[in-house]
Coordinates of C-alpha atoms in Angstrom, one line a residue:
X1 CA 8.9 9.8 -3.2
X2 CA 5.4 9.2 -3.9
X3 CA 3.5 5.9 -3.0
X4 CA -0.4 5.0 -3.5
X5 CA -2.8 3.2 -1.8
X6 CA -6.1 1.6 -2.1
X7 CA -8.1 2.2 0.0
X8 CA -12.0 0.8 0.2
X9 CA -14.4 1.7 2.5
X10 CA -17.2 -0.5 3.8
X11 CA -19.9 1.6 6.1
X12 CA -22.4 1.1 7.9
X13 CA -24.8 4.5 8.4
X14 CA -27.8 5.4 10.4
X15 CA -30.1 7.2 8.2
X16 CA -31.6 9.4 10.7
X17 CA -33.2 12.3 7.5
X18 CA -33.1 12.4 3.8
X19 CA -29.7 12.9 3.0
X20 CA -30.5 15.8 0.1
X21 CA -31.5 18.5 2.5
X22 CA -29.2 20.6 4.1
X23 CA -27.2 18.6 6.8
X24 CA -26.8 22.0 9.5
X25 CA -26.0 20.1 12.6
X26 CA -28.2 22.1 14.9
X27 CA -31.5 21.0 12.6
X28 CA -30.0 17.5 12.6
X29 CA -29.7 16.7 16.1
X30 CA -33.2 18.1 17.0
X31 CA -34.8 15.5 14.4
X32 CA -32.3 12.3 15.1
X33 CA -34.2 9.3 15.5
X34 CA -33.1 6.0 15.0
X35 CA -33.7 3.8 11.6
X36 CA -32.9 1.7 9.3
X37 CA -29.1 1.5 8.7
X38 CA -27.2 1.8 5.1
X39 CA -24.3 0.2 3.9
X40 CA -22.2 2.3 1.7
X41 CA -18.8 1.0 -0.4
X42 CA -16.6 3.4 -1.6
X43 CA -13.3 2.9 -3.1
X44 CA -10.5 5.7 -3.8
X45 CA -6.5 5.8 -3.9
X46 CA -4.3 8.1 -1.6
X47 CA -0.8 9.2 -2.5
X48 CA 1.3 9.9 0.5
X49 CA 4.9 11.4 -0.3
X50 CA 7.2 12.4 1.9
X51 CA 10.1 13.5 0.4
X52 CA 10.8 15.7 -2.9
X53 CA 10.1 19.3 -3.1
X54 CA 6.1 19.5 -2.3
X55 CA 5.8 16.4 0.1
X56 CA 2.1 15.6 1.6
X57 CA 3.1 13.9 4.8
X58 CA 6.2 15.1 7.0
X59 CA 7.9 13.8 9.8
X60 CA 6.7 16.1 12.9
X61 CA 8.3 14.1 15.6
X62 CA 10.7 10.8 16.5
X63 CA 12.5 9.1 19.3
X64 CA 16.0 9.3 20.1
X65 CA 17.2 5.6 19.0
X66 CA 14.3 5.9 16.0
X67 CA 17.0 6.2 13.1
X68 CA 18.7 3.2 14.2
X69 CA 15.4 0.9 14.4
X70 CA 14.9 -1.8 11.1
X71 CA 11.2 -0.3 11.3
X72 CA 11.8 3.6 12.0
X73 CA 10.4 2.9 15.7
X74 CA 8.8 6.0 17.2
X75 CA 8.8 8.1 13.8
X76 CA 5.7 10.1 13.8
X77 CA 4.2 12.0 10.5
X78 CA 1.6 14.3 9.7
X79 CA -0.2 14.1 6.3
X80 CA -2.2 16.0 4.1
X81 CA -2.7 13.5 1.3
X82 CA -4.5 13.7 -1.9
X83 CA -7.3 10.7 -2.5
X84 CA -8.0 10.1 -6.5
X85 CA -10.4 8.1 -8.5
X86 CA -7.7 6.1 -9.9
X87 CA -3.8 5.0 -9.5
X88 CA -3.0 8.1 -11.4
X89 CA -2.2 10.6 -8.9
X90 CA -3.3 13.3 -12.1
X91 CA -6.8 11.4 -12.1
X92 CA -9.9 13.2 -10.3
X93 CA -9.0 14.8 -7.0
X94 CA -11.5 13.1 -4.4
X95 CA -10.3 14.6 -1.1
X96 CA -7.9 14.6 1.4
X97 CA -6.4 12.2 3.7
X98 CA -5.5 14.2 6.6
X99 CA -4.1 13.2 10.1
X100 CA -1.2 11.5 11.7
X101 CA 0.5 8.1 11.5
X102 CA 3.3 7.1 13.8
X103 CA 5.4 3.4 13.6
X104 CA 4.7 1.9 16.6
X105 CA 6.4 -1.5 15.8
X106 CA 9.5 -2.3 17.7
X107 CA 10.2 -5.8 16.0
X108 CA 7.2 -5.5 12.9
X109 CA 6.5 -2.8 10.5
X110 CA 3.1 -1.8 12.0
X111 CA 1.7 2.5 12.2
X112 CA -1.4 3.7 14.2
X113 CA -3.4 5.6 11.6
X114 CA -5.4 8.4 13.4
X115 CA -6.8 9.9 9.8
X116 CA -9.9 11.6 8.3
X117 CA -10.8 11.2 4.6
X118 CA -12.1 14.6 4.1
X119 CA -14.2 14.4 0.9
X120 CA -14.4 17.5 -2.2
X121 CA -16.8 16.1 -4.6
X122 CA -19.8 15.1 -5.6
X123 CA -22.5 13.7 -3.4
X124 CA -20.0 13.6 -0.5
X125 CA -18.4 17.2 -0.9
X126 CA -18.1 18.4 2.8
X127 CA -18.6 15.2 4.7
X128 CA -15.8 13.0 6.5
X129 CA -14.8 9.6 7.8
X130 CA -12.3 8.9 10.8
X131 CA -9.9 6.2 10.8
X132 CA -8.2 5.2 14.2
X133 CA -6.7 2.1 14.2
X134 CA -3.4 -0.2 13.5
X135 CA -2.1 -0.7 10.1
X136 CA 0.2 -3.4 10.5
X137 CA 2.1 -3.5 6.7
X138 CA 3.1 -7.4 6.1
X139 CA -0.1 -8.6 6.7
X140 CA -1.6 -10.1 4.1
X141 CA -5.3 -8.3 5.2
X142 CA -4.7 -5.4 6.9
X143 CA -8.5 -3.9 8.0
X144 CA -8.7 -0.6 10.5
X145 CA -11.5 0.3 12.0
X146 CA -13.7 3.5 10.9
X147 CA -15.0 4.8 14.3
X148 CA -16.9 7.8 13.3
X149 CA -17.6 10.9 10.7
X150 CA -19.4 13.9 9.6
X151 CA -21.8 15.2 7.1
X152 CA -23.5 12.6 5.6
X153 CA -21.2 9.7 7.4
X154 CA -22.2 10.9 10.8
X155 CA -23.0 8.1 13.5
X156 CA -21.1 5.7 10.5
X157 CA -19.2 3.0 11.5
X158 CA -17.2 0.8 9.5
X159 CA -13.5 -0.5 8.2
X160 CA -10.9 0.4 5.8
X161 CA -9.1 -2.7 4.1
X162 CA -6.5 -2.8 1.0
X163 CA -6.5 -5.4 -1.7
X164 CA -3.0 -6.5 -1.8
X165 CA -0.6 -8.8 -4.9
X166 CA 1.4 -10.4 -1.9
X167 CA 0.2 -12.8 1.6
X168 CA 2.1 -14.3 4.0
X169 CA 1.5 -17.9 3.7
X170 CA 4.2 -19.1 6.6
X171 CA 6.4 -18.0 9.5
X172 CA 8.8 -19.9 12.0
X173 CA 7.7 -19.8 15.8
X174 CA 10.1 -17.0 16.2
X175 CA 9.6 -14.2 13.8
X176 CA 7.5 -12.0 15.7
X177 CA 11.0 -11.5 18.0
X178 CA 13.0 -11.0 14.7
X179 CA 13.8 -7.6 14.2
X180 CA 14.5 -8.4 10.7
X181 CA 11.3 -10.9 10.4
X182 CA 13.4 -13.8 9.8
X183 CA 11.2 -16.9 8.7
X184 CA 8.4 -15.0 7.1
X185 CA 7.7 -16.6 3.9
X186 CA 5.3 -14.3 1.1
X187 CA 3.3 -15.7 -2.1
X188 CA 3.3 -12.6 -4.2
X189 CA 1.3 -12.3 -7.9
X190 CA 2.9 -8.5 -8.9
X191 CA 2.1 -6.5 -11.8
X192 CA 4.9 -5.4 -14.4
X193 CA 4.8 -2.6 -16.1
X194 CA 6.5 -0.3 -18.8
X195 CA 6.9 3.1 -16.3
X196 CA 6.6 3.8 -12.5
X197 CA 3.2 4.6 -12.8
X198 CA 0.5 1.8 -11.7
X199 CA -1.7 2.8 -14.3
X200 CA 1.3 3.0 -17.4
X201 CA 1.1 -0.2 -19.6
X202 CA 0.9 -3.5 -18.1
X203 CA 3.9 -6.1 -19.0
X204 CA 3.2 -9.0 -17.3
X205 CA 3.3 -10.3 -13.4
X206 CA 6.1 -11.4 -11.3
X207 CA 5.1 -14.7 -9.8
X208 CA 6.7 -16.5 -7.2
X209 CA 7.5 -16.7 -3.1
X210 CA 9.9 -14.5 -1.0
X211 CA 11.3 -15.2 2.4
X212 CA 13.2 -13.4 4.9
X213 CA 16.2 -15.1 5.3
X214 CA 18.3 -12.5 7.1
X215 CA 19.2 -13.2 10.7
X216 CA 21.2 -9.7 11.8
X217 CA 20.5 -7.9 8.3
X218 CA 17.7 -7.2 6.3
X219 CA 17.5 -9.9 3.5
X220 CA 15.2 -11.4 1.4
X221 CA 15.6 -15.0 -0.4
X222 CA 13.6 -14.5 -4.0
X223 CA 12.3 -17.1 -6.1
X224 CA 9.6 -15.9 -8.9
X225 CA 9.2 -15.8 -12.7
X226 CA 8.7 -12.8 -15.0
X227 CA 5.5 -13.5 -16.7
X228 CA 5.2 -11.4 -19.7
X229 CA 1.5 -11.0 -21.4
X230 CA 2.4 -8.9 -24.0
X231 CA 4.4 -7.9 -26.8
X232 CA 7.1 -10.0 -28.7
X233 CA 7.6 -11.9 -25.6
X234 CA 4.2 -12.9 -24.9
X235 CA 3.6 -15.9 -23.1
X236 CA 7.3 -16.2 -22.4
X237 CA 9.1 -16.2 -18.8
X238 CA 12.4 -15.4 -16.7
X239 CA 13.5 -17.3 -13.2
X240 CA 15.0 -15.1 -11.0
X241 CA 16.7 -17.0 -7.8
X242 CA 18.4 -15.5 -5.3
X243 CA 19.4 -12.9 -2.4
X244 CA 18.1 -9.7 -2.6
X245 CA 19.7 -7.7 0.3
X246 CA 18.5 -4.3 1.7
X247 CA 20.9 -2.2 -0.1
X248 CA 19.9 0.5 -2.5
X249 CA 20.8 -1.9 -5.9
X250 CA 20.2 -5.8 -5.5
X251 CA 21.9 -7.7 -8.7
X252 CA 19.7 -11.4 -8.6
X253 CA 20.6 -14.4 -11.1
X254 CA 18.5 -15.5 -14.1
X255 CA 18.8 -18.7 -13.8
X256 CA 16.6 -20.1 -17.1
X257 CA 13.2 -19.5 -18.9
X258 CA 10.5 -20.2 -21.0
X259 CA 9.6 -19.3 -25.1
X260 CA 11.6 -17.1 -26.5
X261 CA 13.9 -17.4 -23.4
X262 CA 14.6 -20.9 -23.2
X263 CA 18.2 -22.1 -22.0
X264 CA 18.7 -18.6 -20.8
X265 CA 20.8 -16.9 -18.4
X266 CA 21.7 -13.1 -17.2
X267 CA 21.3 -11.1 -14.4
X268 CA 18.4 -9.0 -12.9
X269 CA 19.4 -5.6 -11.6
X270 CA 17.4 -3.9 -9.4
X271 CA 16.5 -0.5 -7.2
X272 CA 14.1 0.4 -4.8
X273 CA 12.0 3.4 -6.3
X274 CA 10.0 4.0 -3.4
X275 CA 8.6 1.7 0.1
X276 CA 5.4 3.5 1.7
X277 CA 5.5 2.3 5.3
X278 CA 1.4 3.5 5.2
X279 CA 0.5 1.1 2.9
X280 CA 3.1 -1.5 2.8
X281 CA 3.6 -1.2 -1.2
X282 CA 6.8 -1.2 -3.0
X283 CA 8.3 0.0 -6.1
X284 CA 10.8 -2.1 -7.4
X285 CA 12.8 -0.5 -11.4
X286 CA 13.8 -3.7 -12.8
X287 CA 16.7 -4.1 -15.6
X288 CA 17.5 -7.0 -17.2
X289 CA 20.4 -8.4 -19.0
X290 CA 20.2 -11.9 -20.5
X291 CA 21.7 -14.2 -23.0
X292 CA 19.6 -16.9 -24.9
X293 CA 19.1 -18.3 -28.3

């Protein structure tokens, strides 16, 4: 099962020599001196699978009662995970993410990422940023902290964010208790596309809000369209409304639509390709059955 992330990097550095000599530490720390500081962006994509025949991150450790906690309480993984220019996990090899990351949420999905992003290439070959800090998953802006790294990123300091397609816009007074996050409402704009990779072709977005309406399961209530942007049903739509429970296939009404859909109805089947609890993303095969004139 492999899931991708994007990650970008905002930080801040103290250029203490010029950066194209040689960085050997003993020659560095005889000439550090303090001046102005750099800001430096970067932004990559790390793959982190954990199941499958060749899995990057594996489960090293867990607590007694962690397989029957909603959010895998206690579970602790070690990864070696690839960072690529782009989506594609085939695109240019970066680095590699290496660390740990453990789910400390007992009633949230949140990890403590303890991670370095070791860098291979180009102007950063051999140099390294540390990331220690919590990644809590259904937040809408998840930011950890970079406290520190080598090479030419040593003395940085900085954060790691993630762009993400879905915020939480509402929650009741008690969801932080829930253990299934009941009352936690998201506004998601998700892209569509023809295969399980991010980067095969784009189909449209799925537009609409989710909530958590689940009490003592799992549960989601889903109400979104199926924008498609291209193709023979360009500029048309499907209205999925209904429960999408936290069982391997979901089956949610089409209740209408737009274009070449109009006065339609069917039914939305879907499966759960793949959840990373590092990042928070999801990937959701979608097939769709529908009758309309």
């Amino acid at each position: 099962m492999t899931k991708i992330g994007s990650i970008l990097v905002v930080i801040s550095l103290v250029a203490v020599t010029p950066w194209a000599q040689s960085f050997r530490v003993e020659s560095w720390t005889t000439k550090l001196e303090a001046k102005q500081e750099t800001v430096t962006n970067l932004q990559f994509y790390f793959h982190d699978t954990v199941s499958g025949k060749n899995p990057s991150a594996i489960r090293v450790a867990q607590a007694a009662d962690t397989e029957k906690s909603l959010t895998l309480f206690g579970a602790l993984l070690v990864a070696d995970d690839p960072l690529t220019e782009t989506p594609d996990p085939n695109s240019k090899l970066l680095g590699r993410a290496q660390g740990l990351y453990g789910s400390v949420g007992k009633t949230e999905l949140g990890l403590i990422m303890a991670l370095s992003f070791c860098f291979s290439d180009g102007i950063y070959n051999g140099s390294s940023i540390s990331i220690l800090g919590k990644n809590s998953a259904l937040s809408p802006v998840r930011e950890m902290p970079i406290v520190g790294g080598t090479g030419l990123f040593r003395l940085a300091r900085g954060f790691a964010g993630k762009n993400v397609t879905a915020v939480r816009v509402a929650h009741a007074t008690s969801t932080a208790k829930s253990p299934t996050s009941f009352g936690l409402v998201f506004i998601m704009d998700d892209p569509l596309t023809e295969g399980l990779k991010p980067t095969s072709k784009a189909l449209g977005r799925a537009q609409g809000l989710y909530a958590f309406s689940g009490r003592e399961e799992l549960s989601l209530l889903m109400a979104f369209n199926l924008v498609f942007t291209t193709g023979e049903y360009n500029g048309s739509t499907l209205t999925v409304l209904g429960r999408n429970p936290a069982v391997p296939h979901r089956e949610m009404p089409i209740i209408g639509g737009s274009g070449i859909f109009r006065l339609v109805r069917g039914v939305a089947l879907a499966k759960l390709r793949s959840f990373n609890m590092n990042t928070g993303n999801a990937l959701i095969e979608y097939n769709v059955v529908v009758i309309h004139y």
